[in-house]
CSV table of C-alpha atoms in Angstrom, one decimal:
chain,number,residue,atom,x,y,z
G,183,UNK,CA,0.0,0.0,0.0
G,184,UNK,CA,1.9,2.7,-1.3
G,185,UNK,CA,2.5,6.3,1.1
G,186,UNK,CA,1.4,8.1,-2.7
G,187,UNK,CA,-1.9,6.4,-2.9
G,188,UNK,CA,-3.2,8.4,0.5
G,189,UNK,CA,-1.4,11.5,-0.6
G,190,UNK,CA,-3.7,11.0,-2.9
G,191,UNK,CA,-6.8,10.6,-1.1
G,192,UNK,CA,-5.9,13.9,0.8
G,193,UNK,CA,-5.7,15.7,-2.1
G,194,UNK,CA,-8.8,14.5,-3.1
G,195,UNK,CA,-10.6,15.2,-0.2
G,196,UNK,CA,-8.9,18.8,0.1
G,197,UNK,CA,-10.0,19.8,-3.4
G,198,UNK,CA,-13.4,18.9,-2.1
G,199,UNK,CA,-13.5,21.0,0.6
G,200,UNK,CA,-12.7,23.3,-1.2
G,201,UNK,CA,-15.0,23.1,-3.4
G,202,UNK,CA,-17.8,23.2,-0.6
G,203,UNK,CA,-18.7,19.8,-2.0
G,204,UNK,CA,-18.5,17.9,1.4
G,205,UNK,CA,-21.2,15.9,0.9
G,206,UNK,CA,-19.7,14.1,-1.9
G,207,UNK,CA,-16.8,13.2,0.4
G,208,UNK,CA,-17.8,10.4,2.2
G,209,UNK,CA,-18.5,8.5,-1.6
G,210,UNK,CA,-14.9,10.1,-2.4
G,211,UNK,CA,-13.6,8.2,0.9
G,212,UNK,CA,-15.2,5.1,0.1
G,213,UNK,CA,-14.0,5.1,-3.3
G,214,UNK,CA,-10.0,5.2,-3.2
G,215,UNK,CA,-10.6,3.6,-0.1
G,216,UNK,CA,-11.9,0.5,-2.0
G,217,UNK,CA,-10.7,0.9,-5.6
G,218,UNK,CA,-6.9,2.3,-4.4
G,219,UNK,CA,-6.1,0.4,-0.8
G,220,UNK,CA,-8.3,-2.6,-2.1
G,221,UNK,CA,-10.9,-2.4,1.3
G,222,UNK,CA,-13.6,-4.9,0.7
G,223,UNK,CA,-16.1,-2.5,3.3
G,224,UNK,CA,-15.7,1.0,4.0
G,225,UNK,CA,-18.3,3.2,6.6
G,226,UNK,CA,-18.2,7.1,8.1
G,227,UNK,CA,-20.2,7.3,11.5
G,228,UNK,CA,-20.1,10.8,12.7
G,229,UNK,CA,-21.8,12.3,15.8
G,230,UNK,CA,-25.1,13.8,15.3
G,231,UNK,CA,-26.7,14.8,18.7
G,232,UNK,CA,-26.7,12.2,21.2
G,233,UNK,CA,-26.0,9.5,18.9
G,234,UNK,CA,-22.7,8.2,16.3
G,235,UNK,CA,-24.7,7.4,13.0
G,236,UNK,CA,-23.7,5.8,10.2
G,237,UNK,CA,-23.4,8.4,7.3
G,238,UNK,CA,-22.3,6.6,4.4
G,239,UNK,CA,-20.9,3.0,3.2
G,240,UNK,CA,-19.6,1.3,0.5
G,241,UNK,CA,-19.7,-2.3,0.9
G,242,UNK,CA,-18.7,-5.2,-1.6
G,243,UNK,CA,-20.3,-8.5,0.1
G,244,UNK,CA,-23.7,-8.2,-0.3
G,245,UNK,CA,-24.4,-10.4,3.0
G,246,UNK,CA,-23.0,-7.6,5.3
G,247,UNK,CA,-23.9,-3.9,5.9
G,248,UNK,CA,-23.3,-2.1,8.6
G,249,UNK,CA,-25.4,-0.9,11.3
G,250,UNK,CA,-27.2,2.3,11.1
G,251,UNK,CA,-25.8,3.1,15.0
G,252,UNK,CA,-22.1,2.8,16.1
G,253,UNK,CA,-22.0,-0.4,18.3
G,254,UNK,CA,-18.5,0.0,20.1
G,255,UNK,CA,-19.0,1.7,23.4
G,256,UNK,CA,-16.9,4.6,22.6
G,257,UNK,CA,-15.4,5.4,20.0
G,258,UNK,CA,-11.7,4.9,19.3
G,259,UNK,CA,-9.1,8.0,20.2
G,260,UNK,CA,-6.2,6.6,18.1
G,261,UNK,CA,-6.4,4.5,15.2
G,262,UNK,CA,-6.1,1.2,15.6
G,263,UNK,CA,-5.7,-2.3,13.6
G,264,UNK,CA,-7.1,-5.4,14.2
G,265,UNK,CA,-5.8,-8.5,12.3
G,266,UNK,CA,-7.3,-11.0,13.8
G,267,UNK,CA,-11.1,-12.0,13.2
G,268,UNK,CA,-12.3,-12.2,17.0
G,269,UNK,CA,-11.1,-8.8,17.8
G,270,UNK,CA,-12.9,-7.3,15.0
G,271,UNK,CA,-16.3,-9.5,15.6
G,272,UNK,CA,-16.1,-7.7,19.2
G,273,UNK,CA,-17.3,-4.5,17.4
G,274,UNK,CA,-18.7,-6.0,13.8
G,275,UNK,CA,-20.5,-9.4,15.0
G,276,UNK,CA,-21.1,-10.2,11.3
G,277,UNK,CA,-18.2,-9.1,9.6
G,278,UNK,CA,-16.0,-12.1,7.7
G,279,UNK,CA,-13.3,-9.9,7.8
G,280,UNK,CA,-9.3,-10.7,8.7
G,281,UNK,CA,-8.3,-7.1,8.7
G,282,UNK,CA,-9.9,-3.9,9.9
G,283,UNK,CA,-8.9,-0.6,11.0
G,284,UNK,CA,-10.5,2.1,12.5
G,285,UNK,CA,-9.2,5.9,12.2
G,286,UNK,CA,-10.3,8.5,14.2
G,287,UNK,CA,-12.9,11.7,12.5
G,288,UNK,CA,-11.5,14.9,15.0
G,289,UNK,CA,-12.5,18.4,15.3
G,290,UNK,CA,-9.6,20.0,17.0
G,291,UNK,CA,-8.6,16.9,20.2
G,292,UNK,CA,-12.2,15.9,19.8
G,293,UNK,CA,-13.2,12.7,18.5
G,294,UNK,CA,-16.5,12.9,16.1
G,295,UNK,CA,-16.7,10.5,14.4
G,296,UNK,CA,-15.1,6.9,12.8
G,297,UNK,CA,-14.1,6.0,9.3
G,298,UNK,CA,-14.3,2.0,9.1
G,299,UNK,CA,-12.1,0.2,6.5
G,300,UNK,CA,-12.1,-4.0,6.6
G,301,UNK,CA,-10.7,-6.6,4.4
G,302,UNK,CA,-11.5,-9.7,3.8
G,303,UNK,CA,-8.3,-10.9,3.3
G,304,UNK,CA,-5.2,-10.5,5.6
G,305,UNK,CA,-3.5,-7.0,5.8
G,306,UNK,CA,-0.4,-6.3,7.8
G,307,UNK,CA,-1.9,-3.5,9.2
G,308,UNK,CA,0.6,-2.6,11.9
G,309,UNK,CA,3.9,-1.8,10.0
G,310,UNK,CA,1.4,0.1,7.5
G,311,UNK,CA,-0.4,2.5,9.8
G,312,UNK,CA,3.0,2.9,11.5
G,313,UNK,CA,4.6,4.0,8.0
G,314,UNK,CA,1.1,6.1,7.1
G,315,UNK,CA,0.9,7.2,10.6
G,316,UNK,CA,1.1,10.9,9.9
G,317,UNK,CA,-0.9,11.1,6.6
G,318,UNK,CA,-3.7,9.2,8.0
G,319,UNK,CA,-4.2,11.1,11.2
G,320,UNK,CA,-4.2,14.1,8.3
G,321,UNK,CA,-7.7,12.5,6.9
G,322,UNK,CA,-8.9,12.3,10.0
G,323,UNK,CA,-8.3,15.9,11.0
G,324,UNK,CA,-9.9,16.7,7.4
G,325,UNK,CA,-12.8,14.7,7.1
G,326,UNK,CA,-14.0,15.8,10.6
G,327,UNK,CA,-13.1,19.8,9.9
G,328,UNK,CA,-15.1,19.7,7.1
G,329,UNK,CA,-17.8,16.9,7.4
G,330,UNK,CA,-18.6,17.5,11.0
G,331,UNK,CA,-18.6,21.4,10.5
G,332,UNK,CA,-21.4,21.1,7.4
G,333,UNK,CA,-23.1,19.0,9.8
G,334,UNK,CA,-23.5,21.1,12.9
G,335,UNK,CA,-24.7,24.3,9.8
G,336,UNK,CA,-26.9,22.2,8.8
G,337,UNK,CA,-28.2,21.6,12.2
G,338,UNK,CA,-28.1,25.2,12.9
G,339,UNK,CA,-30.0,26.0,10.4
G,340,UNK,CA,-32.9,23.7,10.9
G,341,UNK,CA,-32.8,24.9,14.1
G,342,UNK,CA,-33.0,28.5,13.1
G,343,UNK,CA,-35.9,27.2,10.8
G,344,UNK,CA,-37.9,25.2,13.8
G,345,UNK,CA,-37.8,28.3,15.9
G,346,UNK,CA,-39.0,30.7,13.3
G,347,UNK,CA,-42.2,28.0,12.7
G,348,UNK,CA,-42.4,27.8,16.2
G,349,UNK,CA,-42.4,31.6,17.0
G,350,UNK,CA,-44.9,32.3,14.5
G,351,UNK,CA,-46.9,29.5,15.2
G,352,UNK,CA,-47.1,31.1,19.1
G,353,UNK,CA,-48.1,34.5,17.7
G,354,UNK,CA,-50.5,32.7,15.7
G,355,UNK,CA,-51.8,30.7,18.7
G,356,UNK,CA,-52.0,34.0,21.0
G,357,UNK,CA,-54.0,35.7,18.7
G,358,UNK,CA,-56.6,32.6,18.1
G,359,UNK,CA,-56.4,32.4,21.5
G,360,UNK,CA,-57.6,36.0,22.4
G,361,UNK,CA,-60.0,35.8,19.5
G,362,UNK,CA,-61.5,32.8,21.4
G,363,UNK,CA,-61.5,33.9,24.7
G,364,UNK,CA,-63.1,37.1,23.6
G,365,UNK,CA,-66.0,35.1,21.6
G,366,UNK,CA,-66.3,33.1,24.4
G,367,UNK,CA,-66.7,35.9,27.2
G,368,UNK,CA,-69.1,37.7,24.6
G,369,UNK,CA,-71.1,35.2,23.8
G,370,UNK,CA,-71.5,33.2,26.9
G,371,UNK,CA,-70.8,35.0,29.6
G,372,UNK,CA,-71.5,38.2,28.7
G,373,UNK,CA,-75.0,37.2,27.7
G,374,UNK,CA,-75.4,35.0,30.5
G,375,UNK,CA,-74.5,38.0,32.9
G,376,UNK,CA,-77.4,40.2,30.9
G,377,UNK,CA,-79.8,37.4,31.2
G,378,UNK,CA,-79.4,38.1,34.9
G,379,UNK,CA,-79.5,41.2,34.8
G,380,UNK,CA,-82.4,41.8,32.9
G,381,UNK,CA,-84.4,38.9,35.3
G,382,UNK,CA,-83.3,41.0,38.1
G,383,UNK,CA,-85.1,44.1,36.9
G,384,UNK,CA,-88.3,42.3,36.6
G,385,UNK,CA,-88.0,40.8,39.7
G,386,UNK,CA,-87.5,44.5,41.3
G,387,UNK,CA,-91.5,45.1,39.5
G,388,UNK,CA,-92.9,41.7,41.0
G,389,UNK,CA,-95.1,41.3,43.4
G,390,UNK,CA,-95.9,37.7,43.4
G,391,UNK,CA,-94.1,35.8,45.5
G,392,UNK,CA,-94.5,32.3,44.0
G,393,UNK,CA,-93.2,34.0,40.5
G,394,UNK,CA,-90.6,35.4,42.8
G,395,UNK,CA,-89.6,32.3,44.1
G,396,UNK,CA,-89.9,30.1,40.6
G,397,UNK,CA,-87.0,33.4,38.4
G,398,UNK,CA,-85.3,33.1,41.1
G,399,UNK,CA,-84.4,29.6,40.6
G,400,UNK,CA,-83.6,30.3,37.5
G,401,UNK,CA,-81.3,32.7,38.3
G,402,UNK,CA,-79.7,30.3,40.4
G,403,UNK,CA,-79.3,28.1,37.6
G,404,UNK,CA,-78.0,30.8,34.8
G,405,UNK,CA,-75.4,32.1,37.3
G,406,UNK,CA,-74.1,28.6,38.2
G,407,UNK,CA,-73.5,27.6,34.6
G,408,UNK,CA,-72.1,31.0,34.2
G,409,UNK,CA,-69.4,30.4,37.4
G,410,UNK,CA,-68.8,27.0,35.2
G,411,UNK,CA,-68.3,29.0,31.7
G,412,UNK,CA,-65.7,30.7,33.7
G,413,UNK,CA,-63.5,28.2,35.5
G,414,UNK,CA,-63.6,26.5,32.0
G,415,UNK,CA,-61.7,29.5,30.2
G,416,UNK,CA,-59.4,30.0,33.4
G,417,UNK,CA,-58.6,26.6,33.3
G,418,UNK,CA,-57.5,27.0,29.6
G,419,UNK,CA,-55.8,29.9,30.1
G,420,UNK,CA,-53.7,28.2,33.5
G,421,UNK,CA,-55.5,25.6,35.1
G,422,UNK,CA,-56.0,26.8,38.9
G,423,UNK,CA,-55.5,23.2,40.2
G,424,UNK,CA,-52.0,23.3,38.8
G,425,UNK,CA,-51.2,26.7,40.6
G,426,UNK,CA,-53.1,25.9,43.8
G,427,UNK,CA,-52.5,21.9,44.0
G,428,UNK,CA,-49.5,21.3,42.3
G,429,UNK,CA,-48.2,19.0,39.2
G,430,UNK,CA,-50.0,15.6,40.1
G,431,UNK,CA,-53.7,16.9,41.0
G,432,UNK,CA,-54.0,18.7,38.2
G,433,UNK,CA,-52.7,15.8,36.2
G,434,UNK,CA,-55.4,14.1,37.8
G,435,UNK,CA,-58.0,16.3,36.9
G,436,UNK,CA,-56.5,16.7,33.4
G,437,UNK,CA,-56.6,12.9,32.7
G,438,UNK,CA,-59.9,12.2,34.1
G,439,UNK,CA,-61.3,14.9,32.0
G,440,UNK,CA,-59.5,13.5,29.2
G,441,UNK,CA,-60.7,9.9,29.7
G,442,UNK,CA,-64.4,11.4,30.1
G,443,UNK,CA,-64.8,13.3,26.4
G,444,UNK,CA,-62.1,10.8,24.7
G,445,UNK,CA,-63.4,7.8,25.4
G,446,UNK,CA,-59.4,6.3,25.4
G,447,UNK,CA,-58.7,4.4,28.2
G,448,UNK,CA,-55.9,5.9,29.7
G,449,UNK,CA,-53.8,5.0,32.9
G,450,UNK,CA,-52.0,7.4,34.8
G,451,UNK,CA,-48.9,6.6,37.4
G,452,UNK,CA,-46.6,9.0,39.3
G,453,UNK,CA,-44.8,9.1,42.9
G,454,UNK,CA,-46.1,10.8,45.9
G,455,UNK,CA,-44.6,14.5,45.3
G,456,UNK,CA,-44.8,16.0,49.0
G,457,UNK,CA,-42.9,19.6,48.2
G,458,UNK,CA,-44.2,21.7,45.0
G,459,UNK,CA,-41.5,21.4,41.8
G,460,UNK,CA,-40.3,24.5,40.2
G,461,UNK,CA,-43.1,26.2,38.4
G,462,UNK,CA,-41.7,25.9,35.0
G,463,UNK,CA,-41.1,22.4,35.4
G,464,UNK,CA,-44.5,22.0,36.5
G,465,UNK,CA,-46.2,23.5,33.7
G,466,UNK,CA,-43.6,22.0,31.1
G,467,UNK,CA,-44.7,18.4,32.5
G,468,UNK,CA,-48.2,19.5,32.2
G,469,UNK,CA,-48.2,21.3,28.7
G,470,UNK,CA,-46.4,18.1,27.5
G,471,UNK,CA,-49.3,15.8,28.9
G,472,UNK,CA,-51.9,18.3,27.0
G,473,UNK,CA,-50.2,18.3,23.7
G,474,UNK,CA,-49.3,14.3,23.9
G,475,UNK,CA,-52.5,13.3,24.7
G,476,UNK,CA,-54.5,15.8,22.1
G,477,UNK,CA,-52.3,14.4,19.0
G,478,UNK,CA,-53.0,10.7,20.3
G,479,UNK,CA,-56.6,11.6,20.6
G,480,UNK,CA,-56.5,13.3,17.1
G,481,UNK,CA,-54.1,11.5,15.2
G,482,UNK,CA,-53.0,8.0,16.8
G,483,UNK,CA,-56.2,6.0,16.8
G,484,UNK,CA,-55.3,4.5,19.5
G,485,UNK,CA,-57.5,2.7,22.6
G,486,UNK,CA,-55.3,2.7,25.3
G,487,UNK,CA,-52.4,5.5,26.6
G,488,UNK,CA,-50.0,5.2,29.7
G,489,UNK,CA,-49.2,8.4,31.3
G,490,UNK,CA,-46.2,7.4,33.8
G,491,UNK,CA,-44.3,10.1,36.2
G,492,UNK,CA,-41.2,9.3,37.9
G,493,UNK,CA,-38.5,10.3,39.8
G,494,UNK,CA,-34.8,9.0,38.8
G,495,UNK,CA,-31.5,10.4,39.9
G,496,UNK,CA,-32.4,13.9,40.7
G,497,UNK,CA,-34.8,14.2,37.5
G,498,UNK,CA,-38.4,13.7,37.0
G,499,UNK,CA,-39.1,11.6,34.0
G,500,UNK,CA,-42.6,11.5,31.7
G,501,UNK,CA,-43.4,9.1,29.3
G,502,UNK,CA,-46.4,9.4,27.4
G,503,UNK,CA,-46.8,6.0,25.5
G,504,UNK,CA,-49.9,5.3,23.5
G,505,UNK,CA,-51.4,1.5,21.5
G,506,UNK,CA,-52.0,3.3,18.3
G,507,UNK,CA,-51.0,3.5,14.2
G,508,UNK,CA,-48.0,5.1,15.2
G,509,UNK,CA,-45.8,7.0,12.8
G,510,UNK,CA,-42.6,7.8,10.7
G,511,UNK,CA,-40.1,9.7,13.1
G,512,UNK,CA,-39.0,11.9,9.4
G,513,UNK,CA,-42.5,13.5,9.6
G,514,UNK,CA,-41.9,14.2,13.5
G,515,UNK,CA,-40.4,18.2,12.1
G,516,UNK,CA,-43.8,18.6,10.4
G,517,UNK,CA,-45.5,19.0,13.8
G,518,UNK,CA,-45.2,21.7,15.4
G,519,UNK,CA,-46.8,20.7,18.8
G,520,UNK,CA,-43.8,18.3,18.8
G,521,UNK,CA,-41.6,20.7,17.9
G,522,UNK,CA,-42.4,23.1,20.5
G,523,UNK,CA,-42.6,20.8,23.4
G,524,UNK,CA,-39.3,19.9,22.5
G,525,UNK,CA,-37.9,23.1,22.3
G,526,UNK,CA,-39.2,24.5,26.5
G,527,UNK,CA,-37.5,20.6,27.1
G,528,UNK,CA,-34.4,21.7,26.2
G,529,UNK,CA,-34.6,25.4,27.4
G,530,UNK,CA,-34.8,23.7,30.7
G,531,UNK,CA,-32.0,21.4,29.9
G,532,UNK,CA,-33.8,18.3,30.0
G,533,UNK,CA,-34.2,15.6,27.2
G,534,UNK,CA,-36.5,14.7,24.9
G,535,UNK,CA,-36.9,11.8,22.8
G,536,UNK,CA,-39.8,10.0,20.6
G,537,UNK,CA,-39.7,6.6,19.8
G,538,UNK,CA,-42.2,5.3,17.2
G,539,UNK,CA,-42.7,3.0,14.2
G,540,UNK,CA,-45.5,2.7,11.8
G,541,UNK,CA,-48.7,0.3,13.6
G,542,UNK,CA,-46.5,0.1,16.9
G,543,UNK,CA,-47.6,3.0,18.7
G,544,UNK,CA,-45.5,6.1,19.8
G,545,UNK,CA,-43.8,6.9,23.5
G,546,UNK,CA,-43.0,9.9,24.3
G,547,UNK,CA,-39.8,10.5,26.8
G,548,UNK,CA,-39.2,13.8,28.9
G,549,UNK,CA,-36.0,14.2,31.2
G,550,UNK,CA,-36.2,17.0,33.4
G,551,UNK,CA,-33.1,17.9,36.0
G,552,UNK,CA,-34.6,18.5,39.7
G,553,UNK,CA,-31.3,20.1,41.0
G,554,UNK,CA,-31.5,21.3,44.6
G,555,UNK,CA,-31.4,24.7,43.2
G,556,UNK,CA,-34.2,24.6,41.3
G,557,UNK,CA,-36.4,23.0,43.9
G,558,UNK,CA,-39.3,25.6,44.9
G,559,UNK,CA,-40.8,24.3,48.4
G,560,UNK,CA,-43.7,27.1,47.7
């Protein structure tokens, strides 16, 4: 394996960069890779979030491909050769391969990523990486500089994206909102409160007692419904059992409600909480219940949910899991409910994660740090 065949690769991979073609790079890799060094399987994993995914491959046997997830448990801060078949089923359980190395993707002294060659022959990988040493820790430097960089602008800018959707879709939900409550006090309380009103001027004209008696029960009855008309828009606007009770009675309340005009069977389970949370974790766990439960009653056609609460090393967890159709985790950007509960997650610094597939329901994770700092005994 000759030193001029890499020194060819980096100049490949150079004039792509510069050519702000990165994401023809990893087929570039994968190419001299195979064709030039005479690899038999070639994969990038680089770190996206939380997890090392597989961004490309090129593989020659058919029978194996690798996995879409990085299965080592961390990934490897030198590069390093394996020439024996055991060692390299430790991390590739299905590879047939007799030689395999794995170099390091860096920004700066952090490790990003992986770039997987294997053979299926034997390679003296040692005495080669030793002479290619410098070179090769050159393509590693590169590929993460300019790979992982796209990357993270790419992320940036769907998050830039996400947060104008979700901005506008807030202005849009204030102003529905104000539209609503303002029909709603119009047209139901404020003509409840005439109705009264005007029944209490005739009575002042009565003089029949019985007729007294009989508007005034209906009185009774027009300003009861009318106390009941306005609980229901306070509640809307910030449920009162929630800033009088606390997180699990007005989960309680929520979910039984829920149950009553759903018709889903849904089961709710959560510790005994004996000091109030922060208030902005409380009404983050409690917005996330609203907006879980609403898309399964809307969109999962589902029959049964599981609301779960816990406590876990310092954090209170929520998971929202649900029986129904399920759905593709690609569309997940398209709602903006999602979206948004996701973003107060992480401007609290917790986590949140969906796992779903298509006709195997959808579970909803929250992670939410309890430090003793934040703790509000109020």
């Amino acid at each position: 394996m000759a030193n001029q065949l890499l020194l060819q690769l980096l100049i490949k991979i150079t004039d792509a960069v510069e050519k702000r073609t990165s994401e023809e790079i990893p087929e570039k890799v994968f190419e001299y890779f195979s064709s030039t060094l005479g690899a038999d399987a070639c994969a990038l994993y680089l770190r996206k979030l939380e997890h090392i995914v597989l961004v490309g491959q090129m593989n020659a046997d058919a029978d194996f491909t690798f996995a879409d997830v990085w299965g080592g448990e961390v990934l490897p801060s030198k590069l390093v050769g394996y020439e024996d078949q055991e060692s390299i089923n430790q991390i590739f359980p299905e590879a047939l391969w007799q030689s395999c190395f794995l170099l390091p993707i860096r920004v700066g002294d952090k490790v990003v990523g992986v770039l997987v060659a294997g053979w299926q022959q034997f390679v003296p990988l040692d005495s080669w990486i030793e002479k290619n040493l410098g070179i090769l820790q050159c393509i590693g430097q590169l590929l993460g500089n300019s790979m992982y960089a796209e990357t993270e602008i790419q992320r940036l800018r769907l998050r830039e994206d996400t947060l104008e959707r979700i901005c506008k879709q807030a202005i849009d939900e204030l102003e529905n909102n104000k539209k609503q409550l303002s029909r709603e006090l119009h047209d139901e309380v404020g003509q409840a409160m005439t109705s009264i009103l005007l029944q209490l001027k005739l009575l002042q004209q009565e003089q029949d007692l019985e007729l007294i008696h009989d508007r005034l029960g209906g009185l009774r009855y027009i300003t009861q419904q009318t106390i009941e008309d306005v609980r229901r828009i306070s509640m809307n606007l910030r449920p009162a059992v929630l800033e009088n009770l606390g997180l699990v009675p007005a989960l309680d309340w929520y979910i039984e409600d829920y149950r009553r005009y759903s018709g889903i069977t849904t089961d709710f389970s959560s510790p005994r909480i004996k000091e109030r949370l922060p208030g902005e974790i409380e009404i983050i766990i409690y917005r996330a219940v609203q907006e879980s439960l609403t898309n399964v009653a809307r969109h999962a056609k589902a029959s049964h949910v599981f609301v779960t609460l816990n406590y876990n090393e310092g954090c209170l967890e929520l998971q929202v899991a649900d029986n129904g159709k399920g759905m593709n985790l690609r569309d997940v950007n398209s709602g903006l409910g999602l979206l948004g509960m996701e973003e107060r997650v992480k401007l609290a610094r917790g986590e949140f994660t969906i796992k779903s597939k298509p006709e195997q329901g959808t579970k909803i994770l929250i992670t939410l740090p309890l430090t003793k700092e934040s703790r509000n005994d109020g």
